[in-house]
PDB file of C-alpha atoms and ligand atoms in Angstrom:
ATOM      1  CA  MET A   1      56.192  86.258  78.321  1.00 27.00           C
ATOM      2  CA  LYS A   2      58.627  88.921  77.397  1.00 28.00           C
ATOM      3  CA  PHE A   3      60.633  88.310  80.729  1.00 32.00           C
ATOM      4  CA  PHE A   4      60.981  84.600  80.100  1.00 32.00           C
ATOM      5  CA  ILE A   5      62.227  84.984  76.319  1.00 32.00           C
ATOM      6  CA  ARG A   6      64.797  87.497  77.590  1.00 37.00           C
ATOM      7  CA  SER A   7      65.919  85.050  80.439  1.00 38.00           C
ATOM      8  CA  PHE A   8      66.348  82.344  77.882  1.00 38.00           C
ATOM      9  CA  LEU A   9      68.440  84.639  75.630  1.00 38.00           C
ATOM     10  CA  LEU A  10      70.753  85.543  78.578  1.00 40.00           C
ATOM     11  CA  PHE A  11      71.415  81.683  79.464  1.00 38.00           C
ATOM     12  CA  GLN A  12      74.113  81.596  76.784  1.00 33.00           C
ATOM     13  CA  PHE A  13      76.063  84.441  78.512  1.00 39.00           C
ATOM     14  CA  LEU A  14      76.034  82.687  81.960  1.00 37.00           C
ATOM     15  CA  TYR A  15      79.344  80.979  81.781  1.00 31.00           C
ATOM     16  CA  SER A  16      81.184  84.292  80.724  1.00 35.00           C
ATOM     17  CA  PHE A  17      80.628  85.643  84.178  1.00 43.00           C
ATOM     18  CA  SER A  18      82.503  84.279  87.135  1.00 44.00           C
ATOM     19  CA  LEU A  19      83.114  85.640  90.590  1.00 53.00           C
ATOM     20  CA  ALA A  20      86.514  86.092  92.011  1.00 59.00           C
ATOM     21  CA  LYS A  21      87.081  83.929  94.956  1.00 60.00           C
ATOM     22  CA  GLY A  22      88.160  86.968  96.840  1.00 65.00           C
ATOM     23  CA  GLN A  23      84.917  88.594  96.511  1.00 70.00           C
ATOM     24  CA  SER A  24      82.978  85.736  97.604  1.00 71.00           C
ATOM     25  CA  SER A  25      84.979  85.308 100.858  1.00 74.00           C
ATOM     26  CA  LEU A  26      84.644  89.064 101.430  1.00 75.00           C
ATOM     27  CA  ILE A  27      80.917  88.802 101.271  1.00 76.00           C
ATOM     28  CA  ASP A  28      80.971  86.096 103.770  1.00 74.00           C
ATOM     29  CA  SER A  29      83.155  88.001 106.187  1.00 75.00           C
ATOM     30  CA  LEU A  30      81.392  91.476 105.833  1.00 79.00           C
ATOM     31  CA  PHE A  31      77.694  90.432 105.950  1.00 88.00           C
ATOM     32  CA  HIS A  32      76.687  89.443 109.477  1.00 91.00           C
ATOM     33  CA  THR A  33      73.126  89.257 110.878  1.00 95.00           C
ATOM     34  CA  ASP A  34      74.447  90.673 114.116  1.00 95.00           C
ATOM     35  CA  SER A  35      75.548  93.936 112.422  1.00 95.00           C
ATOM     36  CA  ILE A  36      72.554  93.977 110.190  1.00 97.00           C
ATOM     37  CA  ARG A  37      70.229  93.649 113.148  1.00 97.00           C
ATOM     38  CA  HIS A  38      72.045  96.317 115.209  1.00 98.00           C
ATOM     39  CA  ILE A  39      71.301  99.040 112.616  1.00 98.00           C
ATOM     40  CA  VAL A  40      67.647  97.986 112.577  1.00 98.00           C
ATOM     41  CA  GLU A  41      67.419  97.860 116.362  1.00 98.00           C
ATOM     42  CA  VAL A  42      68.774 101.600 116.778  1.00 98.00           C
ATOM     43  CA  LEU A  43      66.719 103.067 114.084  1.00 98.00           C
ATOM     44  CA  ALA A  44      63.420 101.153 115.089  1.00 98.00           C
ATOM     45  CA  SER A  45      64.062 101.793 118.766  1.00 98.00           C
ATOM     46  CA  ASP A  46      61.125 103.453 120.737  1.00 97.00           C
ATOM     47  CA  SER A  47      63.408 106.247 121.660  1.00 97.00           C
ATOM     48  CA  LEU A  48      63.389 107.474 117.956  1.00 98.00           C
ATOM     49  CA  LYS A  49      59.724 107.506 118.143  1.00 97.00           C
ATOM     50  CA  GLY A  50      58.967 106.347 114.653  1.00 97.00           C
ATOM     51  CA  ARG A  51      61.508 108.704 112.797  1.00 98.00           C
ATOM     52  CA  LEU A  52      58.821 111.306 111.753  1.00 97.00           C
ATOM     53  CA  THR A  53      60.401 113.863 109.284  1.00 97.00           C
ATOM     54  CA  GLY A  54      60.977 117.215 110.728  1.00 96.00           C
ATOM     55  CA  THR A  55      61.181 115.882 114.514  1.00 97.00           C
ATOM     56  CA  THR A  56      64.169 115.895 116.814  1.00 97.00           C
ATOM     57  CA  GLU A  57      64.237 112.018 116.475  1.00 98.00           C
ATOM     58  CA  SER A  58      64.456 112.186 112.624  1.00 98.00           C
ATOM     59  CA  LEU A  59      67.819 114.397 113.003  1.00 98.00           C
ATOM     60  CA  LYS A  60      69.103 111.829 115.644  1.00 98.00           C
ATOM     61  CA  SER A  61      68.383 109.209 113.255  1.00 98.00           C
ATOM     62  CA  ALA A  62      70.231 111.089 110.348  1.00 98.00           C
ATOM     63  CA  ASP A  63      73.212 111.494 112.721  1.00 98.00           C
ATOM     64  CA  PHE A  64      73.307 107.854 113.337  1.00 98.00           C
ATOM     65  CA  ILE A  65      73.304 106.931 109.720  1.00 98.00           C
ATOM     66  CA  ALA A  66      75.886 109.628 109.102  1.00 98.00           C
ATOM     67  CA  ASP A  67      78.354 108.052 111.712  1.00 98.00           C
ATOM     68  CA  GLU A  68      77.805 104.750 110.107  1.00 98.00           C
ATOM     69  CA  PHE A  69      78.723 106.158 106.670  1.00 98.00           C
ATOM     70  CA  GLN A  70      81.830 107.727 108.457  1.00 98.00           C
ATOM     71  CA  LYS A  71      82.744 104.275 109.963  1.00 97.00           C
ATOM     72  CA  ALA A  72      82.489 102.671 106.640  1.00 97.00           C
ATOM     73  CA  GLY A  73      84.980 105.149 105.231  1.00 97.00           C
ATOM     74  CA  LEU A  74      82.769 106.919 102.746  1.00 98.00           C
ATOM     75  CA  SER A  75      83.290 110.384 101.355  1.00 98.00           C
ATOM     76  CA  SER A  76      80.957 113.295 101.507  1.00 98.00           C
ATOM     77  CA  VAL A  77      79.785 114.960  98.418  1.00 97.00           C
ATOM     78  CA  ALA A  78      80.716 118.501  97.414  1.00 95.00           C
ATOM     79  CA  GLY A  79      78.012 120.972  98.179  1.00 95.00           C
ATOM     80  CA  ASN A  80      76.494 118.930 101.143  1.00 97.00           C
ATOM     81  CA  ILE A  81      76.936 119.795 104.618  1.00 97.00           C
ATOM     82  CA  GLY A  82      79.384 116.774 105.605  1.00 98.00           C
ATOM     83  CA  PHE A  83      77.161 113.807 104.776  1.00 98.00           C
ATOM     84  CA  PHE A  84      73.957 115.895 104.992  1.00 98.00           C
ATOM     85  CA  GLN A  85      71.956 117.375 102.084  1.00 98.00           C
ATOM     86  CA  GLU A  86      69.408 120.120 103.431  1.00 97.00           C
ATOM     87  CA  VAL A  87      66.142 119.337 101.640  1.00 97.00           C
ATOM     88  CA  ARG A  88      64.364 122.095 103.801  1.00 96.00           C
ATOM     89  CA  THR A  89      65.043 123.539 107.283  1.00 96.00           C
ATOM     90  CA  GLY A  90      65.479 120.551 109.439  1.00 95.00           C
ATOM     91  CA  TRP A  91      65.089 117.972 106.837  1.00 97.00           C
ATOM     92  CA  PHE A  92      68.111 116.064 105.677  1.00 98.00           C
ATOM     93  CA  ASN A  93      68.994 113.385 103.242  1.00 98.00           C
ATOM     94  CA  VAL A  94      72.194 111.527 104.187  1.00 98.00           C
ATOM     95  CA  ILE A  95      74.536 110.977 101.433  1.00 98.00           C
ATOM     96  CA  GLY A  96      78.055 109.195 101.268  1.00 98.00           C
ATOM     97  CA  ALA A  97      80.066 108.165  98.307  1.00 98.00           C
ATOM     98  CA  ILE A  98      82.911 105.958  97.072  1.00 98.00           C
ATOM     99  CA  LYS A  99      84.542 107.612  94.143  1.00 98.00           C
ATOM    100  CA  GLY A 100      84.823 105.579  90.851  1.00 98.00           C
ATOM    101  CA  LYS A 101      88.301 104.593  89.500  1.00 98.00           C
ATOM    102  CA  SER A 102      87.849 105.343  85.818  1.00 98.00           C
ATOM    103  CA  LYS A 103      84.219 106.366  85.315  1.00 98.00           C
ATOM    104  CA  ALA A 104      83.626 108.798  88.092  1.00 98.00           C
ATOM    105  CA  GLY A 105      81.171 110.779  86.359  1.00 98.00           C
ATOM    106  CA  GLN A 106      78.728 107.874  86.201  1.00 98.00           C
ATOM    107  CA  LEU A 107      76.727 107.336  89.280  1.00 98.00           C
ATOM    108  CA  ILE A 108      75.168 104.173  90.930  1.00 98.00           C
ATOM    109  CA  ILE A 109      72.819 105.058  93.788  1.00 98.00           C
ATOM    110  CA  PHE A 110      71.789 102.709  96.616  1.00 98.00           C
ATOM    111  CA  SER A 111      69.016 104.057  98.567  1.00 98.00           C
ATOM    112  CA  ALA A 112      66.454 103.610 101.290  1.00 98.00           C
ATOM    113  CA  HIS A 113      64.309 105.992 103.240  1.00 98.00           C
ATOM    114  CA  TYR A 114      65.006 106.517 106.788  1.00 98.00           C
ATOM    115  CA  ASP A 115      61.802 108.449 107.832  1.00 98.00           C
ATOM    116  CA  HIS A 116      58.645 106.674 108.955  1.00 97.00           C
ATOM    117  CA  VAL A 117      55.354 107.926 110.276  1.00 96.00           C
ATOM    118  CA  GLY A 118      55.951 108.552 113.929  1.00 96.00           C
ATOM    119  CA  SER A 119      53.375 107.510 116.676  1.00 94.00           C
ATOM    120  CA  ILE A 120      49.616 107.262 116.958  1.00 91.00           C
ATOM    121  CA  ASN A 121      49.457 110.933 117.430  1.00 90.00           C
ATOM    122  CA  THR A 122      51.418 111.889 114.574  1.00 90.00           C
ATOM    123  CA  ASN A 123      50.829 109.203 111.913  1.00 91.00           C
ATOM    124  CA  PRO A 124      49.836 111.259 108.582  1.00 88.00           C
ATOM    125  CA  TYR A 125      47.942 108.224 107.309  1.00 87.00           C
ATOM    126  CA  PRO A 126      46.050 106.629 110.360  1.00 83.00           C
ATOM    127  CA  TRP A 127      43.832 104.851 107.973  1.00 80.00           C
ATOM    128  CA  ALA A 128      46.777 102.960 106.204  1.00 79.00           C
ATOM    129  CA  GLY A 129      47.677  99.289 107.262  1.00 74.00           C
ATOM    130  CA  SER A 130      45.967  97.103 109.903  1.00 70.00           C
ATOM    131  CA  GLN A 131      46.226  98.549 113.426  1.00 72.00           C
ATOM    132  CA  SER A 132      45.377  95.342 115.061  1.00 73.00           C
ATOM    133  CA  GLY A 133      47.506  93.245 117.143  1.00 71.00           C
ATOM    134  CA  ALA A 134      49.557  95.801 118.648  1.00 75.00           C
ATOM    135  CA  GLU A 135      50.654  95.469 122.510  1.00 79.00           C
ATOM    136  CA  LYS A 136      48.592  97.426 124.811  1.00 79.00           C
ATOM    137  CA  GLY A 137      49.998 100.879 125.431  1.00 83.00           C
ATOM    138  CA  ASP A 138      52.138 100.638 122.185  1.00 89.00           C
ATOM    139  CA  THR A 139      51.863 104.029 120.270  1.00 92.00           C
ATOM    140  CA  ILE A 140      54.918 104.071 118.227  1.00 95.00           C
ATOM    141  CA  TYR A 141      55.208 103.023 114.577  1.00 95.00           C
ATOM    142  CA  ASN A 142      58.672 101.857 114.703  1.00 97.00           C
ATOM    143  CA  GLY A 143      59.250 100.961 111.130  1.00 97.00           C
ATOM    144  CA  ALA A 144      61.677  98.297 111.472  1.00 98.00           C
ATOM    145  CA  ASN A 145      60.827  96.892 108.045  1.00 97.00           C
ATOM    146  CA  ASP A 146      59.801 100.164 106.687  1.00 96.00           C
ATOM    147  CA  ASP A 147      62.429 101.146 105.967  1.00 97.00           C
ATOM    148  CA  ALA A 148      65.048 100.665 108.732  1.00 98.00           C
ATOM    149  CA  SER A 149      65.732  97.355 106.896  1.00 98.00           C
ATOM    150  CA  GLY A 150      66.484  99.094 103.838  1.00 98.00           C
ATOM    151  CA  VAL A 151      68.761 101.646 105.401  1.00 98.00           C
ATOM    152  CA  SER A 152      70.529  98.610 107.126  1.00 98.00           C
ATOM    153  CA  ALA A 153      71.117  97.347 103.679  1.00 98.00           C
ATOM    154  CA  VAL A 154      72.504 100.560 102.456  1.00 98.00           C
ATOM    155  CA  ILE A 155      74.901 100.745 105.194  1.00 98.00           C
ATOM    156  CA  SER A 156      75.853  97.072 105.055  1.00 97.00           C
ATOM    157  CA  LEU A 157      76.547  97.416 101.265  1.00 98.00           C
ATOM    158  CA  ALA A 158      78.698 100.682 101.864  1.00 98.00           C
ATOM    159  CA  LYS A 159      80.757  98.863 104.089  1.00 96.00           C
ATOM    160  CA  TYR A 160      81.171  96.012 101.423  1.00 96.00           C
ATOM    161  CA  PHE A 161      81.841  98.206  98.492  1.00 97.00           C
ATOM    162  CA  LYS A 162      84.395 100.212 100.288  1.00 96.00           C
ATOM    163  CA  ALA A 163      86.198  97.110 101.274  1.00 94.00           C
ATOM    164  CA  LEU A 164      86.070  95.469  97.750  1.00 93.00           C
ATOM    165  CA  ASN A 165      87.458  98.664  96.280  1.00 93.00           C
ATOM    166  CA  ASN A 166      86.831  97.716  92.485  1.00 94.00           C
ATOM    167  CA  ASN A 167      84.153 100.153  91.674  1.00 97.00           C
ATOM    168  CA  GLU A 168      84.835 102.030  88.232  1.00 98.00           C
ATOM    169  CA  ARG A 169      81.622 103.986  88.623  1.00 98.00           C
ATOM    170  CA  THR A 170      81.065 106.351  91.591  1.00 98.00           C
ATOM    171  CA  LEU A 171      78.727 104.801  94.266  1.00 98.00           C
ATOM    172  CA  LEU A 172      76.390 106.957  96.252  1.00 98.00           C
ATOM    173  CA  PHE A 173      74.696 105.599  99.473  1.00 98.00           C
ATOM    174  CA  VAL A 174      71.599 107.708 100.148  1.00 98.00           C
ATOM    175  CA  ALA A 175      69.193 107.610 103.307  1.00 98.00           C
ATOM    176  CA  PHE A 176      66.138 109.760 102.132  1.00 98.00           C
ATOM    177  CA  THR A 177      64.091 111.705 104.376  1.00 98.00           C
ATOM    178  CA  GLY A 178      60.386 112.697 103.689  1.00 97.00           C
ATOM    179  CA  GLU A 179      59.341 109.524 101.993  1.00 97.00           C
ATOM    180  CA  GLU A 180      56.288 108.812 103.747  1.00 96.00           C
ATOM    181  CA  LEU A 181      55.111 112.236 103.233  1.00 96.00           C
ATOM    182  CA  GLY A 182      55.291 112.116  99.217  1.00 96.00           C
ATOM    183  CA  LEU A 183      58.864 111.133  98.289  1.00 97.00           C
ATOM    184  CA  LEU A 184      60.086 114.451  99.177  1.00 97.00           C
ATOM    185  CA  GLY A 185      63.517 113.763  99.954  1.00 98.00           C
ATOM    186  CA  SER A 186      64.279 111.981  96.677  1.00 98.00           C
ATOM    187  CA  LYS A 187      62.303 114.644  94.664  1.00 98.00           C
ATOM    188  CA  TYR A 188      64.568 117.266  96.127  1.00 98.00           C
ATOM    189  CA  PHE A 189      67.727 115.122  95.341  1.00 98.00           C
ATOM    190  CA  VAL A 190      66.592 114.622  91.496  1.00 98.00           C
ATOM    191  CA  ALA A 191      65.852 118.492  91.089  1.00 96.00           C
ATOM    192  CA  ASP A 192      69.488 119.029  92.320  1.00 90.00           C
ATOM    193  CA  CYS A 193      71.304 116.581  90.156  1.00 94.00           C
ATOM    194  CA  GLU A 194      72.025 115.800  86.512  1.00 96.00           C
ATOM    195  CA  PRO A 195      69.806 112.476  85.888  1.00 97.00           C
ATOM    196  CA  ASP A 196      71.782 111.518  82.857  1.00 97.00           C
ATOM    197  CA  SER A 197      74.871 110.867  84.983  1.00 98.00           C
ATOM    198  CA  ILE A 198      72.732 108.307  86.901  1.00 98.00           C
ATOM    199  CA  ILE A 199      73.283 104.894  85.643  1.00 98.00           C
ATOM    200  CA  ALA A 200      70.954 102.865  88.081  1.00 98.00           C
ATOM    201  CA  VAL A 201      69.168 103.282  91.150  1.00 98.00           C
ATOM    202  CA  ILE A 202      68.865 100.446  93.432  1.00 98.00           C
ATOM    203  CA  ASN A 203      66.207 101.350  96.216  1.00 98.00           C
ATOM    204  CA  ILE A 204      65.671  98.815  98.855  1.00 98.00           C
ATOM    205  CA  GLU A 205      62.402  98.697 100.740  1.00 97.00           C
ATOM    206  CA  MET A 206      60.942  96.362 103.271  1.00 97.00           C
ATOM    207  CA  ILE A 207      63.314  93.279 103.025  1.00 97.00           C
ATOM    208  CA  GLY A 208      62.765  92.006 106.467  1.00 96.00           C
ATOM    209  CA  ARG A 209      59.691  90.230 106.404  1.00 95.00           C
ATOM    210  CA  GLY A 210      58.721  87.254 103.995  1.00 87.00           C
ATOM    211  CA  SER A 211      55.382  85.736 103.824  1.00 71.00           C
ATOM    212  CA  PHE A 212      54.059  82.143 103.303  1.00 61.00           C
ATOM    213  CA  SER A 213      54.019  82.513  99.430  1.00 60.00           C
ATOM    214  CA  ASN A 214      56.996  84.890  99.130  1.00 64.00           C
ATOM    215  CA  SER A 215      60.353  85.189 100.825  1.00 81.00           C
ATOM    216  CA  GLN A 216      62.493  85.916  97.924  1.00 88.00           C
ATOM    217  CA  PRO A 217      62.981  89.680  96.657  1.00 95.00           C
ATOM    218  CA  PHE A 218      60.989  91.280  93.842  1.00 95.00           C
ATOM    219  CA  VAL A 219      61.804  94.121  91.584  1.00 97.00           C
ATOM    220  CA  THR A 220      59.193  96.728  91.369  1.00 97.00           C
ATOM    221  CA  GLY A 221      58.569  97.968  87.681  1.00 97.00           C
ATOM    222  CA  TYR A 222      60.852  95.098  86.475  1.00 97.00           C
ATOM    223  CA  GLU A 223      59.563  95.445  82.865  1.00 97.00           C
ATOM    224  CA  LYS A 224      60.621  98.920  82.404  1.00 97.00           C
ATOM    225  CA  SER A 225      64.262  98.314  82.195  1.00 98.00           C
ATOM    226  CA  ASP A 226      66.462  95.346  81.977  1.00 98.00           C
ATOM    227  CA  LEU A 227      67.970  95.922  85.485  1.00 98.00           C
ATOM    228  CA  ILE A 228      66.331  92.667  86.790  1.00 98.00           C
ATOM    229  CA  ASP A 229      68.167  90.513  84.065  1.00 97.00           C
ATOM    230  CA  ILE A 230      71.330  92.142  85.061  1.00 98.00           C
ATOM    231  CA  LEU A 231      70.851  91.290  88.705  1.00 97.00           C
ATOM    232  CA  ASN A 232      69.906  87.666  88.030  1.00 96.00           C
ATOM    233  CA  ARG A 233      72.768  87.028  85.613  1.00 95.00           C
ATOM    234  CA  ASN A 234      75.272  88.483  88.032  1.00 94.00           C
ATOM    235  CA  TYR A 235      73.646  86.539  90.802  1.00 92.00           C
ATOM    236  CA  ARG A 236      73.925  83.332  89.025  1.00 90.00           C
ATOM    237  CA  SER A 237      77.609  83.766  88.441  1.00 86.00           C
ATOM    238  CA  LEU A 238      78.224  83.116  92.122  1.00 76.00           C
ATOM    239  CA  PRO A 239      80.014  79.652  92.265  1.00 74.00           C
ATOM    240  CA  GLY A 240      77.822  76.881  93.305  1.00 74.00           C
ATOM    241  CA  LYS A 241      74.524  78.483  92.150  1.00 66.00           C
ATOM    242  CA  LYS A 242      72.270  76.470  89.845  1.00 71.00           C
ATOM    243  CA  PRO A 243      72.544  78.745  86.686  1.00 67.00           C
ATOM    244  CA  GLU A 244      68.793  78.538  85.665  1.00 69.00           C
ATOM    245  CA  LYS A 245      67.705  79.802  89.020  1.00 78.00           C
ATOM    246  CA  ASN A 246      66.637  83.538  89.381  1.00 88.00           C
ATOM    247  CA  PHE A 247      66.738  85.152  92.632  1.00 92.00           C
ATOM    248  CA  PHE A 248      65.247  88.441  91.796  1.00 95.00           C
ATOM    249  CA  ASN A 249      61.630  88.017  90.964  1.00 94.00           C
ATOM    250  CA  ILE A 250      59.028  89.900  88.983  1.00 94.00           C
ATOM    251  CA  ASP A 251      56.576  91.821  91.019  1.00 93.00           C
ATOM    252  CA  LYS A 252      53.351  90.108  91.184  1.00 90.00           C
ATOM    253  CA  ASN A 253      51.516  92.732  93.444  1.00 89.00           C
ATOM    254  CA  ILE A 254      50.227  94.603  90.421  1.00 85.00           C
ATOM    255  CA  ASN A 255      47.347  96.241  92.009  1.00 88.00           C
ATOM    256  CA  GLU A 256      49.615  97.797  94.677  1.00 90.00           C
ATOM    257  CA  PHE A 257      51.507 100.099  92.255  1.00 93.00           C
ATOM    258  CA  LEU A 258      54.655  99.595  94.289  1.00 94.00           C
ATOM    259  CA  PHE A 259      56.900 101.001  91.600  1.00 95.00           C
ATOM    260  CA  THR A 260      55.281 104.486  92.004  1.00 95.00           C
ATOM    261  CA  ARG A 261      55.131 104.282  95.814  1.00 95.00           C
ATOM    262  CA  SER A 262      58.747 104.859  96.818  1.00 96.00           C
ATOM    263  CA  ASP A 263      61.871 106.935  96.055  1.00 98.00           C
ATOM    264  CA  ASN A 264      62.926 104.967  93.024  1.00 98.00           C
ATOM    265  CA  PHE A 265      60.028 106.670  91.183  1.00 98.00           C
ATOM    266  CA  SER A 266      61.266 110.093  91.485  1.00 98.00           C
ATOM    267  CA  PHE A 267      64.318 109.118  89.520  1.00 98.00           C
ATOM    268  CA  ALA A 268      62.373 106.877  86.999  1.00 98.00           C
ATOM    269  CA  VAL A 269      60.203 109.786  85.734  1.00 98.00           C
ATOM    270  CA  LYS A 270      63.413 111.426  84.499  1.00 97.00           C
ATOM    271  CA  GLY A 271      64.401 108.374  82.571  1.00 98.00           C
ATOM    272  CA  VAL A 272      66.795 106.625  85.114  1.00 98.00           C
ATOM    273  CA  PRO A 273      66.638 102.765  85.658  1.00 98.00           C
ATOM    274  CA  ALA A 274      65.350 103.317  88.977  1.00 98.00           C
ATOM    275  CA  HIS A 275      63.533 100.432  90.812  1.00 98.00           C
ATOM    276  CA  SER A 276      62.827  99.191  94.376  1.00 98.00           C
ATOM    277  CA  ILE A 277      63.952  95.843  95.548  1.00 98.00           C
ATOM    278  CA  MET A 278      61.362  94.554  98.176  1.00 97.00           C
ATOM    279  CA  VAL A 279      60.712  91.297  99.871  1.00 96.00           C
ATOM    280  CA  THR A 280      57.263  92.502 101.753  1.00 93.00           C
ATOM    281  CA  SER A 281      54.387  93.794  99.838  1.00 85.00           C
ATOM    282  CA  ALA A 282      52.094  96.539 101.337  1.00 80.00           C
ATOM    283  CA  ASN A 283      49.507  93.706 102.092  1.00 83.00           C
ATOM    284  CA  ASP A 284      52.043  92.648 104.761  1.00 88.00           C
ATOM    285  CA  LYS A 285      49.979  92.256 108.109  1.00 88.00           C
ATOM    286  CA  TYR A 286      52.515  94.735 109.903  1.00 91.00           C
ATOM    287  CA  TYR A 287      52.844  97.370 107.030  1.00 91.00           C
ATOM    288  CA  HIS A 288      52.122 100.766 108.768  1.00 92.00           C
ATOM    289  CA  ASN A 289      51.287  98.715 111.992  1.00 92.00           C
ATOM    290  CA  LEU A 290      52.453  99.223 115.461  1.00 93.00           C
ATOM    291  CA  ASN A 291      53.948  95.787 115.183  1.00 93.00           C
ATOM    292  CA  ASP A 292      56.493  96.642 112.671  1.00 95.00           C
ATOM    293  CA  GLU A 293      59.233  96.003 115.130  1.00 95.00           C
ATOM    294  CA  THR A 294      62.668  94.630 115.236  1.00 97.00           C
ATOM    295  CA  LYS A 295      61.407  91.287 116.727  1.00 96.00           C
ATOM    296  CA  THR A 296      59.229  90.710 113.674  1.00 94.00           C
ATOM    297  CA  LEU A 297      61.986  90.660 111.092  1.00 96.00           C
ATOM    298  CA  ASP A 298      63.985  87.780 109.713  1.00 96.00           C
ATOM    299  CA  PHE A 299      67.705  88.573 109.835  1.00 96.00           C
ATOM    300  CA  ASN A 300      68.763  85.585 107.834  1.00 95.00           C
ATOM    301  CA  LEU A 301      66.448  86.404 105.105  1.00 95.00           C
ATOM    302  CA  MET A 302      67.672  89.956 105.136  1.00 96.00           C
ATOM    303  CA  LYS A 303      71.249  88.779 104.910  1.00 96.00           C
ATOM    304  CA  LYS A 304      70.617  86.537 101.967  1.00 93.00           C
ATOM    305  CA  VAL A 305      68.873  89.516 100.094  1.00 95.00           C
ATOM    306  CA  ILE A 306      71.699  92.105 100.941  1.00 96.00           C
ATOM    307  CA  ARG A 307      74.247  89.522  99.895  1.00 93.00           C
ATOM    308  CA  ALA A 308      72.511  88.970  96.592  1.00 94.00           C
ATOM    309  CA  ILE A 309      72.278  92.602  95.937  1.00 97.00           C
ATOM    310  CA  ALA A 310      75.947  92.974  96.447  1.00 96.00           C
ATOM    311  CA  ILE A 311      76.524  90.019  94.078  1.00 94.00           C
ATOM    312  CA  GLY A 312      73.869  91.060  91.397  1.00 96.00           C
ATOM    313  CA  THR A 313      75.460  94.504  91.023  1.00 97.00           C
ATOM    314  CA  THR A 314      78.798  93.506  90.425  1.00 96.00           C
ATOM    315  CA  GLY A 315      78.768  94.233  86.654  1.00 97.00           C
ATOM    316  CA  ILE A 316      76.991  97.773  87.154  1.00 98.00           C
ATOM    317  CA  ILE A 317      79.755  98.481  89.822  1.00 97.00           C
ATOM    318  CA  THR A 318      82.561  97.503  87.536  1.00 96.00           C
ATOM    319  CA  GLY A 319      81.136  99.346  84.406  1.00 97.00           C
ATOM    320  CA  LYS A 320      80.329  96.245  82.660  1.00 97.00           C
ATOM    321  CA  ASP A 321      76.708  96.351  82.573  1.00 98.00           C
ATOM    322  CA  THR A 322      74.569  99.349  82.004  1.00 98.00           C
ATOM    323  CA  PRO A 323      70.713  98.906  82.313  1.00 98.00           C
ATOM    324  CA  THR A 324      68.557 100.283  79.766  1.00 98.00           C
ATOM    325  CA  ARG A 325      66.777 103.722  80.474  1.00 98.00           C
ATOM    326  CA  ILE A 326      63.236 104.102  81.457  1.00 97.00           C
ATOM    327  CA  LYS A 327      61.015 105.431  78.658  1.00 96.00           C
ATOM    328  CA  ASN A 328      57.726 105.408  80.478  1.00 91.00           C
ATOM    329  CA  ALA A 329      57.505 105.560  84.155  1.00 90.00           C
ATOM    330  CA  PHE A 330      53.727 105.604  84.376  1.00 88.00           C
TER     331      PHE A 330
HETATM  332 ZN1   ZN B   1      58.993 102.370 102.691  1.00 52.46          ZN
END
């Protein structure tokens, strides 16, 4: 009920937002299914063996992401080793930045985890997910949706915001390690930063596979801050959109506790408006399954979602919108 009342109140502000034509065409020219797919294909390839934290393949994955950050023109953050933040020996978060023009001390984080659970022999949670339907002889948890899809989104958004070049706040693009082992990369990040300086965390998880009932994104913990309202209001400002139509939905998977199960939660417990944007729930048939492979993803869907995140965060990037802090993450 609360959500609908708030949506209604926001209705009156709809026409005060309009998206510049330049931004609209930049979106169309920068978000391509080919480039989105390429990043997923590399990270989810068999040669990276399921990106288990602490392995050589995990380091190769981090290197690839750092190269993409470099190509996108991101800067490194002081105190890190280039784009790498050492979480513990051989474990690295990958972090790139675009400095804010007038509010550089205020940070917006776009994140996703790049680690996954490795292979049949290394999966720390062999009981999780369905193990049926895999091809004979397949032993690798490729993690295309979980969460190469999110990393692909983060890299795509980095390229877009760098080209757009209108961020008043500082943007950080972060690929976390150790998520599957207990949100370890993000916990380290949070312990090493000043949470009050973080205005919002947009964590992107499993956006590559829709289902019969749901092929639009939802926001985990949506009721804990007003981020979802900001995303929808900015999204609806795109020319041609029906103003009453929300794109970002509430999370209906209440029994799955998705808000607490990804890296956003490490920030939320410190009061930061930090949510995950997801399309696929953990009830998905290929969740932690050997078939979570590139070929099972819908790249048109991913493009739509990434594009919506780019538009939905406009006011946060320019400093116009500030989501409310989270008072109780639990
Ligand atoms: Zn995940």
